[in-house]
Short mmCIF file of C-alpha atoms and ligand atoms in Angstrom, two decimals:
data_model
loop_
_atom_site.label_atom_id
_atom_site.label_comp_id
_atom_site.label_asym_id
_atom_site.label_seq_id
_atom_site.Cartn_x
_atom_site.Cartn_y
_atom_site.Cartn_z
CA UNK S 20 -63.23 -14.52 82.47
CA UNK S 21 -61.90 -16.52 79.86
CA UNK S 22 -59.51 -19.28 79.95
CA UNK S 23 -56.73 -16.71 78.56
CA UNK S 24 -56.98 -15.00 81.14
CA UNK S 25 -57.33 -17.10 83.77
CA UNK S 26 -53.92 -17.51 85.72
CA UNK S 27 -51.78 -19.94 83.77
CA UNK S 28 -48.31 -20.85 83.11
CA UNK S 29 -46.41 -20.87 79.75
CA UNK S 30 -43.18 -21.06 78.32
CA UNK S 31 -41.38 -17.37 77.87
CA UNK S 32 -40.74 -15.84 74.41
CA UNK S 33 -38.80 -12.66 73.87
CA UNK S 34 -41.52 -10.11 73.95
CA UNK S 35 -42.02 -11.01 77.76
CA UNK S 36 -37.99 -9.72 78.49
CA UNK S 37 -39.63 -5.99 79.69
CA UNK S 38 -41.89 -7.48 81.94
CA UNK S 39 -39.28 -10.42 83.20
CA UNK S 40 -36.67 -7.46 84.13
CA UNK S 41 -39.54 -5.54 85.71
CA UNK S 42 -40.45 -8.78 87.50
CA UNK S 43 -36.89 -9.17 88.63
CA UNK S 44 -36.15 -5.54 89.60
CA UNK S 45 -39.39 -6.03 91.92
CA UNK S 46 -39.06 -9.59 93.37
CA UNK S 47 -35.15 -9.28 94.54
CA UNK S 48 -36.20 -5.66 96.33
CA UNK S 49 -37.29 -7.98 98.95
CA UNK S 50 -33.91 -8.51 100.06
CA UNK S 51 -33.44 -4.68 100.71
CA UNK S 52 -35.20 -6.03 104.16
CA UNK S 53 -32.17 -7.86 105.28
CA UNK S 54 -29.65 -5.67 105.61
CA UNK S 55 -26.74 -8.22 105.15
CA UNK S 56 -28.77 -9.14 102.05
CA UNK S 57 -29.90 -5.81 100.95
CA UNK S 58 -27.41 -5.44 98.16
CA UNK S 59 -29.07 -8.49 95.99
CA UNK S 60 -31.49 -6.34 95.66
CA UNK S 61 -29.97 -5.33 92.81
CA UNK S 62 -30.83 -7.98 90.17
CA UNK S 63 -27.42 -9.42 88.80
CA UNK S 64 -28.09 -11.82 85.76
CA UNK S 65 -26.99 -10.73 82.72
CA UNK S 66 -29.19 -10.09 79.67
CA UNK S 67 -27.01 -12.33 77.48
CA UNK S 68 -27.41 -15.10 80.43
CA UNK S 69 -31.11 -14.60 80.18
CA UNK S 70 -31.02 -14.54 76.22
CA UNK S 71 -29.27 -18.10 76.69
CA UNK S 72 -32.33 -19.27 78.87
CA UNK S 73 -34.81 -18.14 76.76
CA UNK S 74 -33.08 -19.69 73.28
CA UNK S 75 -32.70 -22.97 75.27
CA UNK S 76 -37.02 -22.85 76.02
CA UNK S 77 -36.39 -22.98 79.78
CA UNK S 78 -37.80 -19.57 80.57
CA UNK S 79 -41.83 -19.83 82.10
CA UNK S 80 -44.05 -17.34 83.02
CA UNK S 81 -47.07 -16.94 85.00
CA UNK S 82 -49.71 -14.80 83.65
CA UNK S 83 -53.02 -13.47 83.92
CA UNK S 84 -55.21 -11.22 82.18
CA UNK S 85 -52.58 -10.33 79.80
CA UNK S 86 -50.29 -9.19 83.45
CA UNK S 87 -46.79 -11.30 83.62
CA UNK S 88 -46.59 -12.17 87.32
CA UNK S 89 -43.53 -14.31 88.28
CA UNK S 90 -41.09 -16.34 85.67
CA UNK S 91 -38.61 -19.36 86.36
CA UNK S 92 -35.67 -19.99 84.54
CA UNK S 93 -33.83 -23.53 84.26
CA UNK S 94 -31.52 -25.70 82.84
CA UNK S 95 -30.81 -29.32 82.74
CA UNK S 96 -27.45 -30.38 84.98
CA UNK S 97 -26.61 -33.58 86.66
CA UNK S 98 -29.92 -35.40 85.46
CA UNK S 99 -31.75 -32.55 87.21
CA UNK S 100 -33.67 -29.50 85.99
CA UNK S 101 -31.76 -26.91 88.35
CA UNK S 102 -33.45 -23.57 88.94
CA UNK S 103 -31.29 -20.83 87.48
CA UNK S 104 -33.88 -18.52 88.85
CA UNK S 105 -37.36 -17.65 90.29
CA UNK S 106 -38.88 -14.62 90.91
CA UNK S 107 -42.50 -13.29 91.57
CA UNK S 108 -43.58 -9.33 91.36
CA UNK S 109 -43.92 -8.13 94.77
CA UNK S 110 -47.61 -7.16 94.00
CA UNK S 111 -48.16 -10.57 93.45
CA UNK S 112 -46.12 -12.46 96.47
CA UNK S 113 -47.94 -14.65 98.62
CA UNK S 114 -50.82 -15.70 96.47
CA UNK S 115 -49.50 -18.70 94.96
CA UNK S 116 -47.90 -18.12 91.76
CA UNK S 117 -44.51 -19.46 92.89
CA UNK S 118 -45.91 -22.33 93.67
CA UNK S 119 -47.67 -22.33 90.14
CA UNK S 120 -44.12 -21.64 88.68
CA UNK S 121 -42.54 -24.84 90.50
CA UNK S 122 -45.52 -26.30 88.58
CA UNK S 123 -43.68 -25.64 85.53
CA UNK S 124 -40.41 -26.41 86.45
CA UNK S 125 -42.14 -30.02 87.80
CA UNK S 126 -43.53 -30.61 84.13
CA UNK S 127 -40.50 -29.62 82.61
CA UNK S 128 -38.18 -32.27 84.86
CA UNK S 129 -40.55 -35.01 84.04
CA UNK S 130 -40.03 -34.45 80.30
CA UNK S 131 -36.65 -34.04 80.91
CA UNK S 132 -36.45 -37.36 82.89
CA UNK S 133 -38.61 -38.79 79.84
CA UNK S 134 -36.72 -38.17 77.05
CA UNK S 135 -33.68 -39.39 79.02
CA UNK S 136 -35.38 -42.63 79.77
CA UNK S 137 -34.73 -41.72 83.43
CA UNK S 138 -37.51 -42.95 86.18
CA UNK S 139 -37.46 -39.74 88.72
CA UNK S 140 -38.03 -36.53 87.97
CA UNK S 141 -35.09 -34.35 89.69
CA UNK S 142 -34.99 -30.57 90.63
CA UNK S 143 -32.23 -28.79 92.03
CA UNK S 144 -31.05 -25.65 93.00
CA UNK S 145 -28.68 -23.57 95.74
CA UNK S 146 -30.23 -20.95 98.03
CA UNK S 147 -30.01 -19.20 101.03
CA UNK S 148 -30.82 -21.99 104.18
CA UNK S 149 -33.13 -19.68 106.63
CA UNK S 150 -34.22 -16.77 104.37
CA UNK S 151 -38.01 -17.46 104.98
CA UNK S 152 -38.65 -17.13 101.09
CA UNK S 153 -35.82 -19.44 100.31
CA UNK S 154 -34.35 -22.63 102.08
CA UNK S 155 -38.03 -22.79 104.17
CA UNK S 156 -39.94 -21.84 101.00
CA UNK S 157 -38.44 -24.81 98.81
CA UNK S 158 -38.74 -26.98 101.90
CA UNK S 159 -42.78 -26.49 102.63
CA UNK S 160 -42.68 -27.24 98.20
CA UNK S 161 -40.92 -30.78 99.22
CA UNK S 162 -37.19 -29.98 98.32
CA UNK S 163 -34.46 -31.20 101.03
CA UNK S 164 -31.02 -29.88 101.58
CA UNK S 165 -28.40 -31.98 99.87
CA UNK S 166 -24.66 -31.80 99.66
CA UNK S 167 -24.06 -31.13 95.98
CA UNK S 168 -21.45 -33.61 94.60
CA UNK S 169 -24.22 -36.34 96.05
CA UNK S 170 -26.73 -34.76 92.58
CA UNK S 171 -23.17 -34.33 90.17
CA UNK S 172 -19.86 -33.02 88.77
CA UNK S 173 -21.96 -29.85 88.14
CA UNK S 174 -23.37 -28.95 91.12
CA UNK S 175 -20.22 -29.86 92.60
CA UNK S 176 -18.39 -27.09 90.50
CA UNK S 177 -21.07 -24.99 90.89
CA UNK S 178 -21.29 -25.19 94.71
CA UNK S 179 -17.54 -23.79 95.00
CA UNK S 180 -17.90 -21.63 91.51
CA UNK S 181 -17.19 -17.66 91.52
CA UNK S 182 -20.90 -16.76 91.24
CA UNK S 183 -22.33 -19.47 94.27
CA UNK S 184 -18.62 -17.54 96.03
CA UNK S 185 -19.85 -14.05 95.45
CA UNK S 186 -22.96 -14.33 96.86
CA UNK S 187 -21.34 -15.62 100.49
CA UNK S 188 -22.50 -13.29 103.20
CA UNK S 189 -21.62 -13.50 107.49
CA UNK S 190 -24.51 -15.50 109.08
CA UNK S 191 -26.30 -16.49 105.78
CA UNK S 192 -25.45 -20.36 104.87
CA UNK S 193 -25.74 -21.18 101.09
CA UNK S 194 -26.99 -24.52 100.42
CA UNK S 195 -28.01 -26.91 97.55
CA UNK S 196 -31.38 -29.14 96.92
CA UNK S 197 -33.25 -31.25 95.74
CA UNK S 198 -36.84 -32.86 95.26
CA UNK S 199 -37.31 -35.97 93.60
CA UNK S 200 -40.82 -37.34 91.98
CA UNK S 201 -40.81 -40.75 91.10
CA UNK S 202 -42.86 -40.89 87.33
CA UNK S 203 -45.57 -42.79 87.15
C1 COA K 303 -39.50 -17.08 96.34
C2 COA K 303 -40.68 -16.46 95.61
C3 COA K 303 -40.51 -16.72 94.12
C4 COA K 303 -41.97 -17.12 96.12
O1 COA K 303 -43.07 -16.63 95.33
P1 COA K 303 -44.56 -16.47 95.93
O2 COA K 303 -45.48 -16.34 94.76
O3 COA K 303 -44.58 -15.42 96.96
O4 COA K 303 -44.74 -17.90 96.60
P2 COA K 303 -46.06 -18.61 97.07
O5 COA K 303 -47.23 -17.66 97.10
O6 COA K 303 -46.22 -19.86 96.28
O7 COA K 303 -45.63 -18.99 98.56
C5 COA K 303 -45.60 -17.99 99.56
C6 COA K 303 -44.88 -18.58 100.77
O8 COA K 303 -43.49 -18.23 100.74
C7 COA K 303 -43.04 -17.93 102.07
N1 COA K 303 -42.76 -16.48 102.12
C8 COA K 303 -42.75 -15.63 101.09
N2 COA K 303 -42.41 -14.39 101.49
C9 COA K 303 -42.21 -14.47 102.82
C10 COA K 303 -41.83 -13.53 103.82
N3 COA K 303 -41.58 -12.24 103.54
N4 COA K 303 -41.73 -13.96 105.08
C11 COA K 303 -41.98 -15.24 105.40
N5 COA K 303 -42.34 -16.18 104.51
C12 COA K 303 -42.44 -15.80 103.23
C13 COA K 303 -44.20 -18.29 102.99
O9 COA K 303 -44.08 -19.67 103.26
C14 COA K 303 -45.39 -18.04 102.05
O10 COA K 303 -46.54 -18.75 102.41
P3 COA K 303 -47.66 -17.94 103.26
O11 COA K 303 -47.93 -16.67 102.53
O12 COA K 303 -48.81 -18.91 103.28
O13 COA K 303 -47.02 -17.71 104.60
C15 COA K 303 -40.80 -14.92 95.91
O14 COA K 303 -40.79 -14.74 97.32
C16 COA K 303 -39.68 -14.08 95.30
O15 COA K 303 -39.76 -13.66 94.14
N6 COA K 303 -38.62 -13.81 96.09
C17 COA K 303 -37.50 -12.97 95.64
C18 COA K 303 -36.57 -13.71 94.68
C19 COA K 303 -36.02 -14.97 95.33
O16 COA K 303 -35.58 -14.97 96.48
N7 COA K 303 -36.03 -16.07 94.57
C20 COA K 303 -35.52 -17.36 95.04
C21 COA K 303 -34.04 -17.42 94.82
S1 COA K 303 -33.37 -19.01 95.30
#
């Protein structure tokens, strides 16, 4: 195999959009498992949202052999790289490629923290507390639950916005955080 198409990770561009929608389409079906859940399985960002990530150069895939199998989407907020979202193909859960994708996101907060002349590297982002493949997921990858004015005036808005609102459901807590690397 060559290094091409060995599994990698690289920054989006707009051919991938097909295979991102296909991605998310698959990924969020997940939900349909929960029942209180099972109507995110409907993916809900909008194209011109997704247009805005990929213009900004925050969109990354993972790929191999040509396949797209999982992408991450993020922006900067608060001094933090906050994870707009993340999303692996269900053929492809469980093998490591989210983990890959947090990879990304990691490289991308340390430039971030770079170029800002900052000294840690922050990620953020709000999830679902005890849906195995969210608050535990982020927790085994190091992040820890955080109240969100503690990161910034953003998350803070964001936290109480219309979109973190409509996503309440009985039983299923939302929460916001964080991991922090200290750069070298
Ligand atoms: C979250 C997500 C991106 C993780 O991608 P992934 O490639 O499966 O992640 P990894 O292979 O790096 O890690 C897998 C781990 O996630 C957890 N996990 C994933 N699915 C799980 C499930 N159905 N039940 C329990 N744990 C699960 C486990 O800890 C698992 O490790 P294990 O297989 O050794 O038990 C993927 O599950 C996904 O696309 N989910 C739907 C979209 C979503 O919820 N995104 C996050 C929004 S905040």
């Amino acid at each position: 195999m060559s290094a091409g198409n060995a599994r990698h990770a690289r920054p989006a561009t707009h051919d991938d959009i097909p295979a991102i929608w296909e991605i998310d389409s698959s990924a969020t079906s997940k939900f349909g498992s929960i029942p209180t859940l099972a109507d995110l399985a409907d993916p809900a960002e909008s194209d011109q949202k997704f247009q805005e990530y990929l213009g900004n150069g925050r969109v990354y895939v993972v790929e191999e052999a040509g396949q797209l199998m999982g992408y991450v989407a993020v922006c900067s907020a608060d001094d933090a790289v906050f994870i707009e979202e993340i999303a692996v193909h269900a053929d492809h859960q469980r093998k490591g490629v989210g983990e890959m994708l947090l990879g990304a996101v990691l490289r991308d907060a340390e430039r971030a923290a770079k170029s800002g002349g900052r000294k840690v590297a922050r990620i953020s982002l709000t999830t679902y507390a005890d849906v195995p493949w969210n608050g535990p997921w982020y927790k085994k990858h190091g992040f820890s639950e955080v109240e969100a004015k503690t990161i910034g005036p953003w998350h803070a808005e964001k936290s109480t916005s219309e979109e973190e609102r409509s996503l309440d459901r009985a039983g299923y807590r939302r929460i916001c955080m964080l991991l922090e690397k200290t750069l070298e």
